[in-house]
Coordinates of N, CA and C in Angstrom, one line a residue:
M1 N 0.8 -1.2 -0.1 CA 0.1 0.0 0.0 C 0.9 1.2 0.0
K2 N 0.6 2.3 -0.9 CA 1.3 3.5 -0.9 C 0.2 4.6 -1.2
S3 N 0.7 5.7 -0.7 CA -0.3 6.9 -0.9 C 0.5 8.1 -0.9
L4 N 0.0 9.1 -1.9 CA 0.5 10.4 -1.9 C -0.3 11.2 -0.9
V5 N 0.5 11.8 0.1 CA -0.1 12.4 1.2 C 0.5 13.9 1.2
S6 N -0.6 14.7 1.9 CA -0.3 16.2 2.1 C -0.1 16.2 3.7
I7 N 0.9 16.9 4.2 CA 1.1 17.1 5.7 C 1.0 18.5 6.0
Y8 N 0.2 18.7 7.1 CA -0.2 20.0 7.6 C 0.3 20.2 9.0
K9 N 0.7 21.3 9.3 CA 1.2 21.7 10.6 C 0.0 22.5 11.5
S10 N -0.1 22.2 12.8 CA -1.0 23.0 13.6 C -0.5 24.2 14.0
P11 N -1.4 25.3 13.9 CA -1.0 26.5 14.5 C -1.2 26.6 16.1
K12 N -2.0 25.6 16.5 CA -2.3 25.6 18.0 C -1.3 25.0 18.8
R13 N -0.6 23.9 18.4 CA 0.3 23.1 19.1 C 1.5 22.8 18.3
D14 N 2.7 23.1 18.9 CA 4.1 22.7 18.3 C 4.1 21.1 18.0
E15 N 4.6 20.8 17.0 CA 4.8 19.4 16.7 C 3.6 18.5 16.5
M16 N 2.4 19.2 16.2 CA 1.2 18.5 15.9 C 1.0 18.5 14.4
Y17 N 1.0 17.4 13.7 CA 0.8 17.3 12.2 C -0.3 16.4 11.9
L18 N -0.9 16.8 10.7 CA -2.1 16.0 10.2 C -1.7 15.6 8.7
Y19 N -1.9 14.2 8.6 CA -1.5 13.6 7.3 C -2.8 13.2 6.6
V20 N -3.1 13.6 5.3 CA -4.3 13.2 4.7 C -3.8 12.9 3.2
R21 N -4.7 12.3 2.5 CA -4.5 12.0 1.1 C -4.4 13.4 0.3
K22 N -3.4 13.4 -0.6 CA -3.4 14.7 -1.4 C -4.7 14.9 -2.1
G23 N -5.1 16.1 -2.1 CA -6.4 16.3 -2.8 C -7.6 16.5 -1.8
T24 N -7.3 16.0 -0.5 CA -8.4 16.1 0.5 C -8.9 17.5 0.7
V25 N -10.1 17.8 0.7 CA -10.6 19.1 0.9 C -10.8 19.2 2.5
L26 N -9.9 19.9 3.2 CA -9.9 19.8 4.7 C -11.3 20.1 5.4
D27 N -11.9 21.3 4.9 CA -13.2 21.7 5.6 C -14.2 20.9 5.2
K28 N -14.2 20.2 4.1 CA -15.3 19.2 3.8 C -15.1 17.8 4.2
D29 N -13.9 17.4 4.1 CA -13.7 15.9 4.2 C -13.3 15.4 5.6
L30 N -13.0 16.4 6.4 CA -12.5 16.0 7.8 C -13.6 16.4 8.9
P31 N -13.5 15.6 10.0 CA -14.5 15.9 11.1 C -14.4 17.4 11.5
E32 N -15.4 18.0 11.8 CA -15.3 19.5 12.3 C -14.7 19.6 13.7
A33 N -14.9 18.6 14.6 CA -14.1 18.5 15.8 C -12.7 18.4 15.7
L34 N -12.2 17.7 14.7 CA -10.7 17.7 14.4 C -10.2 19.1 14.0
I35 N -10.9 19.8 13.1 CA -10.5 21.0 12.7 C -10.4 22.1 13.8
Q36 N -11.4 22.0 14.7 CA -11.4 22.8 15.9 C -10.3 22.6 16.8
V37 N -10.0 21.4 17.0 CA -8.8 21.0 17.9 C -7.4 21.4 17.2
F38 N -7.3 21.0 16.0 CA -6.1 21.3 15.1 C -5.9 22.8 14.8
G39 N -6.9 23.5 14.6 CA -6.7 24.9 14.0 C -6.7 24.9 12.5
K40 N -6.4 26.1 12.1 CA -6.3 26.3 10.7 C -4.9 25.6 10.1
P41 N -5.1 24.5 9.4 CA -3.8 23.8 8.8 C -3.0 24.7 8.0
A42 N -1.7 24.5 8.3 CA -0.7 25.2 7.4 C 0.1 24.1 6.6
H43 N -0.1 24.1 5.3 CA 0.6 23.2 4.4 C 2.2 23.1 4.6
V44 N 2.6 21.9 4.9 CA 4.1 21.9 5.1 C 4.7 21.2 3.8
F45 N 4.3 20.1 3.4 CA 4.8 19.5 2.1 C 4.0 18.3 1.8
D46 N 4.2 17.8 0.6 CA 3.5 16.5 0.0 C 4.6 15.5 -0.2
M47 N 4.2 14.2 0.1 CA 5.3 13.1 -0.1 C 4.5 11.8 -0.4
L48 N 5.2 10.9 -1.0 CA 4.7 9.6 -1.5 C 5.1 8.7 -0.1
L49 N 4.1 8.2 0.6 CA 4.4 7.2 1.5 C 4.3 5.8 1.1
T50 N 5.3 5.1 1.4 CA 5.3 3.7 1.0 C 5.8 2.8 2.3
P51 N 5.4 1.7 2.4 CA 5.7 0.9 3.6 C 7.3 0.9 3.9
E52 N 8.1 1.2 2.8 CA 9.6 1.2 3.1 C 10.1 2.6 3.5
K53 N 9.3 3.5 3.5 CA 9.6 4.9 3.9 C 9.7 5.0 5.4
K54 N 10.7 5.5 5.9 CA 10.8 5.6 7.4 C 10.4 7.0 7.9
L55 N 9.5 7.0 8.9 CA 9.2 8.3 9.6 C 9.8 8.3 11.0
A56 N 9.9 9.5 11.5 CA 10.7 9.7 12.7 C 9.9 9.2 14.0
R57 N 8.6 9.5 14.0 CA 7.9 9.1 15.3 C 6.9 8.0 15.2
V58 N 6.5 7.5 14.1 CA 5.5 6.5 13.9 C 5.8 5.6 12.8
A59 N 5.3 4.3 12.8 CA 5.5 3.4 11.7 C 4.6 3.9 10.5
T60 N 5.3 3.9 9.3 CA 4.6 4.4 8.1 C 3.3 3.5 7.9
A61 N 3.3 2.3 8.2 CA 2.1 1.4 8.1 C 1.0 1.9 9.0
T62 N 1.3 2.5 10.1 CA 0.3 3.0 10.9 C -0.4 4.2 10.4
V63 N 0.5 5.0 9.7 CA -0.1 6.2 9.0 C -1.0 5.8 7.9
L64 N -0.5 5.1 7.0 CA -1.1 4.5 5.9 C -2.5 3.8 6.2
Q65 N -2.5 3.1 7.3 CA -3.8 2.3 7.7 C -4.7 3.4 8.2
S66 N -4.3 4.4 9.0 CA -5.2 5.4 9.5 C -5.8 6.2 8.4
I67 N -5.1 6.6 7.3 CA -5.5 7.3 6.3 C -6.5 6.5 5.5
E68 N -6.3 5.3 5.4 CA -7.3 4.3 4.7 C -8.5 4.2 5.4
D69 N -8.4 4.0 6.7 CA -9.7 3.8 7.6 C -10.4 5.1 7.9
S70 N -9.8 6.2 8.2 CA -10.4 7.4 8.8 C -10.3 8.5 7.8
G71 N -9.4 8.5 6.9 CA -9.1 9.6 6.0 C -8.1 10.6 6.5
F72 N -7.5 10.4 7.5 CA -6.5 11.2 8.1 C -5.6 10.5 9.2
Y73 N -4.4 11.0 9.5 CA -3.6 10.5 10.8 C -3.2 11.8 11.4
L74 N -3.5 11.8 12.6 CA -3.1 12.9 13.6 C -1.9 12.6 14.4
Q75 N -0.8 13.3 14.1 CA 0.5 13.1 14.8 C 0.6 14.1 15.9
M76 N 0.5 13.4 17.2 CA 0.5 14.3 18.5 C 1.9 14.7 18.7
P77 N 2.1 15.8 19.5 CA 3.4 16.2 20.0 C 3.9 15.0 20.9
P78 N 5.3 14.9 21.0 CA 5.7 13.9 22.0 C 5.4 14.3 23.3
A79 N 5.2 13.4 24.1 CA 5.0 13.6 25.5 C 6.2 14.0 26.3
E80 N 6.0 14.9 27.2 CA 7.1 15.4 28.1 C 7.6 14.3 29.0
T81 N 8.8 14.1 29.2 CA 9.2 13.1 30.1 C 9.6 13.6 31.4
E82 N 9.8 12.9 32.5 CA 10.1 13.4 33.7 C 11.5 14.0 33.7
Q83 N 12.4 13.5 32.9 CA 13.7 14.1 32.7 C 13.6 15.5 32.1
D84 N 12.6 15.7 31.2 CA 12.6 17.1 30.6 C 12.1 18.1 31.6
D85 N 11.1 17.6 32.5 CA 10.6 18.4 33.7 C 11.7 18.8 34.6
Y86 N 12.6 17.8 35.0 CA 13.6 17.9 35.9 C 14.5 18.9 35.3
L87 N 14.8 18.9 34.1 CA 15.8 19.9 33.6 C 15.3 21.3 33.5
I88 N 14.0 21.4 33.2 CA 13.3 22.7 33.2 C 13.2 23.3 34.6
K89 N 13.1 22.4 35.7 CA 12.9 23.0 37.0 C 14.2 23.0 37.8
L90 N 15.2 22.8 37.2 CA 16.5 22.7 37.9 C 16.8 24.2 38.5
P91 N 17.1 24.2 39.7 CA 17.3 25.5 40.5 C 18.5 26.3 39.8
D92 N 18.4 27.6 39.9 CA 19.5 28.4 39.3 C 20.9 28.2 39.9
E93 N 20.9 28.0 41.2 CA 22.3 27.7 41.7 C 23.0 26.5 41.2
F94 N 22.3 25.4 40.7 CA 22.9 24.3 40.0 C 23.4 24.8 38.7
L95 N 22.6 25.7 38.1 CA 23.1 26.0 36.6 C 24.3 26.6 36.6
S96 N 24.7 27.3 37.6 CA 26.0 28.0 37.6 C 27.0 27.4 38.4
F97 N 26.8 26.3 39.0 CA 27.7 25.5 39.8 C 29.0 25.3 39.0
N98 N 30.2 25.6 39.6 CA 31.5 25.3 39.1 C 31.7 26.3 37.9
D99 N 31.0 27.3 37.7 CA 31.3 28.3 36.6 C 32.4 29.1 37.1
P100 N 33.4 29.5 36.3 CA 34.6 30.5 36.6 C 33.8 31.7 37.0
V101 N 34.5 32.4 38.0 CA 33.9 33.7 38.4 C 34.5 34.9 37.5

């Protein structure tokens, strides 16, 4: 299975992307609730997805199957990890520890 898809970026959330078949009329062919959550899609690029094509965050087969079943695939932003939270909340005194004066 292969498909020519268009990929859109959400203006509401960083790293949220929508994959649809090229030629999909977003306002007409997608659920209204999806468009409300996603916001006004900004076209990023088009690409041919094949089972051999590697994607960074999800198996290509998952994207192709979702597009076949639902007409779209919604890629959510990666979940923040505890380690990321720890780094963000690191006290200032640790950030300058052992810095030359």
